[in-house]
PDB file of C-alpha atoms in Angstrom:
ATOM      1  CA  MET A  25       0.041   0.034  -0.175  1.00 63.00           C
ATOM      2  CA  LYS A  26       2.862   2.346   0.855  1.00 72.00           C
ATOM      3  CA  GLU A  27       4.481   1.620  -2.727  1.00 72.00           C
ATOM      4  CA  LEU A  28       1.244   2.342  -4.435  1.00 67.00           C
ATOM      5  CA  ALA A  29       0.675   5.511  -2.336  1.00 70.00           C
ATOM      6  CA  SER A  30       3.996   6.755  -3.332  1.00 68.00           C
ATOM      7  CA  GLU A  31       3.334   6.131  -7.033  1.00 61.00           C
ATOM      8  CA  ARG A  32      -0.243   7.652  -6.942  1.00 61.00           C
ATOM      9  CA  ARG A  33       0.124  10.496  -4.595  1.00 59.00           C
ATOM     10  CA  ARG A  34      -3.274  11.903  -4.992  1.00 54.00           C
ATOM     11  CA  PHE A  35      -5.173   8.706  -4.588  1.00 68.00           C
ATOM     12  CA  GLY A  36      -7.122   8.018  -1.222  1.00 70.00           C
ATOM     13  CA  TYR A  37      -7.705   4.847   0.505  1.00 65.00           C
ATOM     14  CA  ARG A  38     -10.680   3.877  -1.567  1.00 71.00           C
ATOM     15  CA  ARG A  39      -8.747   4.028  -4.856  1.00 71.00           C
ATOM     16  CA  LEU A  40      -5.807   2.404  -3.399  1.00 72.00           C
ATOM     17  CA  HIS A  41      -8.209  -0.291  -2.361  1.00 70.00           C
ATOM     18  CA  ILE A  42      -9.456  -0.719  -5.989  1.00 77.00           C
ATOM     19  CA  LEU A  43      -5.477  -1.051  -7.075  1.00 73.00           C
ATOM     20  CA  LEU A  44      -4.681  -3.575  -4.194  1.00 73.00           C
ATOM     21  CA  LYS A  45      -7.656  -5.817  -5.170  1.00 76.00           C
ATOM     22  CA  ARG A  46      -6.280  -5.623  -8.806  1.00 73.00           C
ATOM     23  CA  GLU A  47      -2.951  -7.137  -7.772  1.00 75.00           C
ATOM     24  CA  GLY A  48      -4.576  -9.881  -5.705  1.00 78.00           C
ATOM     25  CA  TRP A  49      -4.645  -8.437  -2.359  1.00 75.00           C
ATOM     26  CA  HIS A  50      -8.208  -9.010  -0.700  1.00 78.00           C
ATOM     27  CA  VAL A  51      -8.271  -6.795   2.288  1.00 75.00           C
ATOM     28  CA  ASN A  52     -11.284  -5.425   4.165  1.00 76.00           C
ATOM     29  CA  TRP A  53     -11.693  -1.824   3.634  1.00 69.00           C
ATOM     30  CA  LYS A  54     -12.084  -0.694   7.138  1.00 75.00           C
ATOM     31  CA  LYS A  55      -8.759  -2.597   7.860  1.00 75.00           C
ATOM     32  CA  LEU A  56      -7.134  -1.022   4.993  1.00 71.00           C
ATOM     33  CA  TYR A  57      -8.529   2.561   6.126  1.00 76.00           C
ATOM     34  CA  ARG A  58      -7.033   1.797   9.709  1.00 76.00           C
ATOM     35  CA  LEU A  59      -3.641   1.148   8.258  1.00 73.00           C
ATOM     36  CA  TYR A  60      -3.729   4.007   5.921  1.00 73.00           C
ATOM     37  CA  ARG A  61      -4.185   6.411   8.708  1.00 74.00           C
ATOM     38  CA  GLU A  62      -1.555   4.790  10.933  1.00 73.00           C
ATOM     39  CA  LYS A  63       1.021   5.152   8.101  1.00 69.00           C
ATOM     40  CA  GLY A  64       0.278   8.787   7.581  1.00 71.00           C
ATOM     41  CA  LEU A  65      -0.752   8.181   4.054  1.00 69.00           C
ATOM     42  CA  THR A  66      -3.819  10.639   3.877  1.00 64.00           C
ATOM     43  CA  VAL A  67      -3.690  12.741   0.981  1.00 56.00           C
ATOM     44  CA  ARG A  68      -2.849  16.302   1.984  1.00 53.00           C
ATOM     45  CA  LYS A  69      -4.019  19.278   0.408  1.00 52.00           C
ATOM     46  CA  ARG A  70      -2.216  21.015  -2.338  1.00 51.00           C
ATOM     47  CA  GLY A  71      -0.010  23.866  -1.571  1.00 49.00           C
ATOM     48  CA  GLY A  72       1.379  26.532  -3.796  1.00 46.00           C
ATOM     49  CA  ARG A  73       4.788  24.919  -4.089  1.00 45.00           C
ATOM     50  CA  LYS A  74       5.502  22.658  -6.818  1.00 43.00           C
ATOM     51  CA  ARG A  75       7.114  19.198  -5.598  1.00 42.00           C
ATOM     52  CA  ALA A  76       9.098  16.565  -7.445  1.00 36.00           C
ATOM     53  CA  VAL A  77       7.660  13.493  -8.621  1.00 40.00           C
ATOM     54  CA  GLY A  78       8.973  10.017  -9.099  1.00 35.00           C
ATOM     55  CA  THR A  79      10.686   8.908 -12.185  1.00 37.00           C
ATOM     56  CA  ARG A  80       8.518   7.173 -14.850  1.00 50.00           C
ATOM     57  CA  THR A  81       9.428   4.541 -17.295  1.00 52.00           C
ATOM     58  CA  PRO A  82       9.353   5.897 -20.888  1.00 59.00           C
ATOM     59  CA  MET A  83       6.774   4.072 -23.137  1.00 65.00           C
ATOM     60  CA  ALA A  84       7.468   1.941 -25.863  1.00 67.00           C
ATOM     61  CA  ILE A  85       6.456   3.218 -29.379  1.00 76.00           C
ATOM     62  CA  PRO A  86       3.502   1.450 -30.629  1.00 81.00           C
ATOM     63  CA  GLN A  87       4.207  -1.104 -33.310  1.00 85.00           C
ATOM     64  CA  GLY A  88       0.521  -1.140 -34.664  1.00 88.00           C
ATOM     65  CA  PRO A  89      -2.930   0.122 -34.309  1.00 90.00           C
ATOM     66  CA  ASN A  90      -4.988  -0.136 -31.447  1.00 90.00           C
ATOM     67  CA  GLN A  91      -2.038  -0.695 -29.043  1.00 93.00           C
ATOM     68  CA  ARG A  92      -2.151   2.475 -27.286  1.00 94.00           C
ATOM     69  CA  TRP A  93      -4.838   5.462 -27.264  1.00 96.00           C
ATOM     70  CA  SER A  94      -4.143   8.917 -25.862  1.00 95.00           C
ATOM     71  CA  LEU A  95      -6.946  11.226 -24.739  1.00 95.00           C
ATOM     72  CA  ASP A  96      -7.201  14.694 -23.489  1.00 95.00           C
ATOM     73  CA  PHE A  97      -9.764  17.298 -22.885  1.00 96.00           C
ATOM     74  CA  MET A  98     -10.258  20.761 -24.500  1.00 96.00           C
ATOM     75  CA  SER A  99     -12.701  23.537 -23.786  1.00 96.00           C
ATOM     76  CA  ASP A 100     -14.559  26.244 -25.723  1.00 97.00           C
ATOM     77  CA  ALA A 101     -17.619  28.282 -25.509  1.00 96.00           C
ATOM     78  CA  LEU A 102     -21.029  28.833 -27.306  1.00 96.00           C
ATOM     79  CA  GLU A 103     -21.910  32.398 -28.492  1.00 95.00           C
ATOM     80  CA  ASP A 104     -23.974  32.948 -25.556  1.00 95.00           C
ATOM     81  CA  GLY A 105     -20.840  32.366 -23.363  1.00 95.00           C
ATOM     82  CA  ARG A 106     -21.757  28.899 -22.099  1.00 96.00           C
ATOM     83  CA  ARG A 107     -18.917  26.609 -21.708  1.00 97.00           C
ATOM     84  CA  PHE A 108     -18.487  23.117 -23.393  1.00 97.00           C
ATOM     85  CA  ARG A 109     -15.754  20.550 -23.479  1.00 97.00           C
ATOM     86  CA  VAL A 110     -14.271  18.153 -26.016  1.00 98.00           C
ATOM     87  CA  LEU A 111     -12.838  14.717 -25.323  1.00 97.00           C
ATOM     88  CA  ASN A 112     -10.501  13.707 -27.917  1.00 97.00           C
ATOM     89  CA  VAL A 113      -9.262  10.046 -28.303  1.00 97.00           C
ATOM     90  CA  ILE A 114      -6.427   9.396 -30.648  1.00 96.00           C
ATOM     91  CA  ASP A 115      -4.731   6.232 -31.894  1.00 95.00           C
ATOM     92  CA  ASP A 116      -1.069   6.801 -31.394  1.00 94.00           C
ATOM     93  CA  PHE A 117       0.124   4.634 -34.225  1.00 93.00           C
ATOM     94  CA  SER A 118      -2.315   5.740 -36.968  1.00 92.00           C
ATOM     95  CA  ARG A 119      -2.921   9.040 -35.543  1.00 92.00           C
ATOM     96  CA  GLU A 120      -6.612   8.673 -36.275  1.00 94.00           C
ATOM     97  CA  CYS A 121      -9.164  10.493 -34.202  1.00 96.00           C
ATOM     98  CA  LEU A 122     -11.135   7.700 -32.743  1.00 96.00           C
ATOM     99  CA  ALA A 123     -13.767  10.150 -30.942  1.00 96.00           C
ATOM    100  CA  ALA A 124     -14.345  13.904 -30.507  1.00 97.00           C
ATOM    101  CA  VAL A 125     -16.939  13.871 -27.750  1.00 97.00           C
ATOM    102  CA  VAL A 126     -18.548  17.332 -27.252  1.00 97.00           C
ATOM    103  CA  ASP A 127     -20.909  18.177 -24.335  1.00 97.00           C
ATOM    104  CA  THR A 128     -21.283  20.695 -21.588  1.00 96.00           C
ATOM    105  CA  SER A 129     -20.003  18.061 -18.745  1.00 94.00           C
ATOM    106  CA  ILE A 130     -18.038  14.931 -19.307  1.00 96.00           C
ATOM    107  CA  GLY A 131     -17.296  12.882 -16.171  1.00 95.00           C
ATOM    108  CA  GLY A 132     -15.337   9.757 -15.499  1.00 94.00           C
ATOM    109  CA  ALA A 133     -18.655   7.536 -16.003  1.00 95.00           C
ATOM    110  CA  ARG A 134     -19.158   9.406 -19.329  1.00 96.00           C
ATOM    111  CA  VAL A 135     -15.491   8.711 -20.474  1.00 97.00           C
ATOM    112  CA  ALA A 136     -15.748   5.085 -19.737  1.00 96.00           C
ATOM    113  CA  ARG A 137     -19.154   4.888 -21.689  1.00 96.00           C
ATOM    114  CA  GLU A 138     -17.426   6.459 -24.602  1.00 97.00           C
ATOM    115  CA  LEU A 139     -14.320   4.166 -24.584  1.00 97.00           C
ATOM    116  CA  ASP A 140     -16.592   1.156 -24.415  1.00 97.00           C
ATOM    117  CA  ARG A 141     -18.453   2.772 -27.493  1.00 96.00           C
ATOM    118  CA  ILE A 142     -15.134   2.969 -29.440  1.00 96.00           C
ATOM    119  CA  ALA A 143     -14.057  -0.491 -28.429  1.00 96.00           C
ATOM    120  CA  GLU A 144     -17.128  -1.934 -29.749  1.00 96.00           C
ATOM    121  CA  LEU A 145     -15.913  -1.240 -33.210  1.00 93.00           C
ATOM    122  CA  ARG A 146     -12.113  -1.707 -32.665  1.00 92.00           C
ATOM    123  CA  GLY A 147     -11.527  -3.794 -29.589  1.00 95.00           C
ATOM    124  CA  TYR A 148      -9.882  -2.431 -26.463  1.00 96.00           C
ATOM    125  CA  PRO A 149      -6.286  -1.017 -26.679  1.00 95.00           C
ATOM    126  CA  CYS A 150      -3.521  -2.435 -24.667  1.00 94.00           C
ATOM    127  CA  MET A 151      -2.818   1.017 -23.012  1.00 93.00           C
ATOM    128  CA  VAL A 152      -4.340   4.494 -22.584  1.00 95.00           C
ATOM    129  CA  VAL A 153      -2.346   7.604 -22.070  1.00 94.00           C
ATOM    130  CA  SER A 154      -3.733  10.716 -20.349  1.00 93.00           C
ATOM    131  CA  ASP A 155      -3.186  13.377 -17.650  1.00 92.00           C
ATOM    132  CA  ASN A 156      -3.953  13.175 -14.009  1.00 90.00           C
ATOM    133  CA  GLY A 157      -7.362  15.093 -14.482  1.00 90.00           C
ATOM    134  CA  THR A 158     -10.147  14.253 -11.729  1.00 90.00           C
ATOM    135  CA  GLU A 159     -12.312  12.641 -14.456  1.00 90.00           C
ATOM    136  CA  LEU A 160      -9.528  10.236 -15.597  1.00 91.00           C
ATOM    137  CA  THR A 161      -8.472   9.353 -12.034  1.00 88.00           C
ATOM    138  CA  SER A 162     -11.747   8.703 -10.702  1.00 90.00           C
ATOM    139  CA  ASN A 163     -13.323   5.396  -9.208  1.00 90.00           C
ATOM    140  CA  ALA A 164     -15.359   4.957 -12.598  1.00 92.00           C
ATOM    141  CA  MET A 165     -12.158   5.087 -14.505  1.00 92.00           C
ATOM    142  CA  LEU A 166     -10.145   2.691 -12.194  1.00 91.00           C
ATOM    143  CA  LYS A 167     -13.113   0.118 -12.213  1.00 93.00           C
ATOM    144  CA  TRP A 168     -13.095   0.441 -16.050  1.00 94.00           C
ATOM    145  CA  GLN A 169      -9.351  -0.153 -16.345  1.00 92.00           C
ATOM    146  CA  GLU A 170      -9.668  -3.229 -13.921  1.00 91.00           C
ATOM    147  CA  ASP A 171     -12.852  -4.733 -15.635  1.00 94.00           C
ATOM    148  CA  ARG A 172     -11.370  -4.363 -19.149  1.00 94.00           C
ATOM    149  CA  LYS A 173      -7.727  -5.172 -18.272  1.00 93.00           C
ATOM    150  CA  VAL A 174      -6.538  -2.043 -20.048  1.00 94.00           C
ATOM    151  CA  GLY A 175      -3.161  -0.622 -18.813  1.00 92.00           C
ATOM    152  CA  TRP A 176      -3.288   3.075 -18.022  1.00 92.00           C
ATOM    153  CA  HIS A 177      -0.310   5.460 -17.972  1.00 91.00           C
ATOM    154  CA  HIS A 178      -0.828   8.896 -16.365  1.00 89.00           C
ATOM    155  CA  ILE A 179       1.710  11.580 -17.570  1.00 89.00           C
ATOM    156  CA  ALA A 180       3.706  13.420 -15.120  1.00 87.00           C
ATOM    157  CA  PRO A 181       1.860  16.542 -13.635  1.00 83.00           C
ATOM    158  CA  GLY A 182       2.825  19.731 -15.550  1.00 82.00           C
ATOM    159  CA  LYS A 183       4.368  17.812 -18.422  1.00 84.00           C
ATOM    160  CA  PRO A 184       1.668  17.779 -21.192  1.00 82.00           C
ATOM    161  CA  MET A 185       4.139  16.939 -24.009  1.00 82.00           C
ATOM    162  CA  GLN A 186       4.506  13.587 -22.462  1.00 85.00           C
ATOM    163  CA  ASN A 187       1.196  13.246 -24.100  1.00 86.00           C
ATOM    164  CA  GLY A 188       2.439  15.056 -27.293  1.00 89.00           C
ATOM    165  CA  LEU A 189       0.214  13.346 -30.094  1.00 90.00           C
ATOM    166  CA  VAL A 190      -2.972  14.388 -28.537  1.00 93.00           C
ATOM    167  CA  GLU A 191      -1.581  17.773 -27.493  1.00 93.00           C
ATOM    168  CA  SER A 192      -0.543  18.388 -31.379  1.00 92.00           C
ATOM    169  CA  PHE A 193      -4.010  17.240 -32.428  1.00 94.00           C
ATOM    170  CA  ASN A 194      -5.483  19.513 -30.101  1.00 95.00           C
ATOM    171  CA  GLY A 195      -3.586  22.361 -31.476  1.00 94.00           C
ATOM    172  CA  ARG A 196      -4.789  21.564 -34.959  1.00 92.00           C
ATOM    173  CA  MET A 197      -8.457  21.249 -33.952  1.00 95.00           C
ATOM    174  CA  ARG A 198      -8.174  24.661 -32.121  1.00 95.00           C
ATOM    175  CA  GLU A 199      -6.509  26.269 -34.958  1.00 93.00           C
ATOM    176  CA  GLU A 200      -8.533  24.782 -37.809  1.00 92.00           C
ATOM    177  CA  CYS A 201     -12.034  24.436 -36.314  1.00 95.00           C
ATOM    178  CA  LEU A 202     -12.585  26.074 -32.685  1.00 96.00           C
ATOM    179  CA  ASN A 203     -11.010  29.399 -33.558  1.00 94.00           C
ATOM    180  CA  GLU A 204     -12.555  29.533 -37.010  1.00 92.00           C
ATOM    181  CA  HIS A 205     -16.272  29.212 -36.181  1.00 93.00           C
ATOM    182  CA  LEU A 206     -18.929  30.651 -33.717  1.00 94.00           C
ATOM    183  CA  PHE A 207     -21.229  28.067 -32.215  1.00 96.00           C
ATOM    184  CA  PRO A 208     -24.902  29.227 -31.538  1.00 96.00           C
ATOM    185  CA  SER A 209     -25.648  25.871 -29.856  1.00 97.00           C
ATOM    186  CA  LEU A 210     -24.234  22.770 -28.682  1.00 97.00           C
ATOM    187  CA  ARG A 211     -25.857  20.731 -31.454  1.00 97.00           C
ATOM    188  CA  HIS A 212     -24.100  23.073 -34.105  1.00 97.00           C
ATOM    189  CA  ALA A 213     -20.698  22.561 -32.109  1.00 97.00           C
ATOM    190  CA  CYS A 214     -21.361  18.818 -32.295  1.00 97.00           C
ATOM    191  CA  ARG A 215     -22.005  18.950 -36.146  1.00 96.00           C
ATOM    192  CA  MET A 216     -19.123  21.300 -37.100  1.00 96.00           C
ATOM    193  CA  ILE A 217     -16.613  19.268 -34.806  1.00 97.00           C
ATOM    194  CA  ALA A 218     -17.713  16.002 -36.357  1.00 97.00           C
ATOM    195  CA  ALA A 219     -17.436  17.294 -39.850  1.00 95.00           C
ATOM    196  CA  TRP A 220     -13.858  18.552 -39.088  1.00 95.00           C
ATOM    197  CA  ARG A 221     -12.815  15.204 -37.588  1.00 95.00           C
ATOM    198  CA  ALA A 222     -14.043  13.340 -40.372  1.00 93.00           C
ATOM    199  CA  ASP A 223     -12.083  15.468 -42.844  1.00 92.00           C
ATOM    200  CA  TYR A 224      -8.887  15.282 -40.665  1.00 92.00           C
ATOM    201  CA  ASN A 225      -9.304  11.360 -40.453  1.00 92.00           C
ATOM    202  CA  HIS A 226      -9.501  11.454 -44.225  1.00 86.00           C
ATOM    203  CA  GLN A 227      -6.502  13.542 -44.843  1.00 81.00           C
ATOM    204  CA  ARG A 228      -4.187  12.039 -41.963  1.00 69.00           C
ATOM    205  CA  PRO A 229      -0.642  10.708 -42.976  1.00 54.00           C
ATOM    206  CA  HIS A 230      -1.052   6.865 -42.945  1.00 49.00           C
ATOM    207  CA  SER A 231       2.393   6.387 -41.480  1.00 41.00           C
ATOM    208  CA  SER A 232       3.758   5.011 -37.921  1.00 39.00           C
ATOM    209  CA  LEU A 233       5.300   7.325 -35.349  1.00 38.00           C
ATOM    210  CA  ASP A 234       8.138   8.193 -37.832  1.00 40.00           C
ATOM    211  CA  GLY A 235      10.841  10.454 -36.191  1.00 38.00           C
ATOM    212  CA  LEU A 236       9.286  10.247 -32.736  1.00 38.00           C
ATOM    213  CA  THR A 237      11.127   8.754 -29.574  1.00 34.00           C
ATOM    214  CA  PRO A 238       9.623   7.531 -26.526  1.00 34.00           C
ATOM    215  CA  TRP A 239       8.714  10.328 -24.105  1.00 33.00           C
ATOM    216  CA  GLU A 240      10.436  10.507 -20.758  1.00 30.00           C
TER     217      GLU A 240
END
């Protein structure tokens, strides 16, 4: 438990309990909570000072489609000022945009449903890469990983380029679509983003990760 807590510094005892079960440790959650408190593992409130994080193993370059997906969120606004979000999911080998989900709110349970929807057509990936957003470290996502037997790599906090492929895709979507259109309604935003995604996938280069090296 101490080893897991050092790797997942913002995880509380409930999420550590899920990780322990995944590794074959069946411990009553009340006993786990008592040990969690005794060992001083309680998650502390964030301060203003940045702290160093542990080293992370570089990811291997995927050798074929569906080996690794990357996902990230973007945000924009409708004409009336209401904010909406876009969940982008990319295949790291083919560079295909597997989904661009648009809604005013996208929580962990919704992310899990969208990944299942993609997998109905393509199968599940070996690994998913994301940042440490609350939606992506939620209990719903931890359960999804456990149930689907999918590996998950969280990039280091403050290091978005460790998820460089989806960040590059986000920049292109921002420049070519979001900054070029006004969206009077959420339905209009969904339609325009879906059309842009279809055009992007049609034009994307059919190559592997030429010239890229594993991120540290």
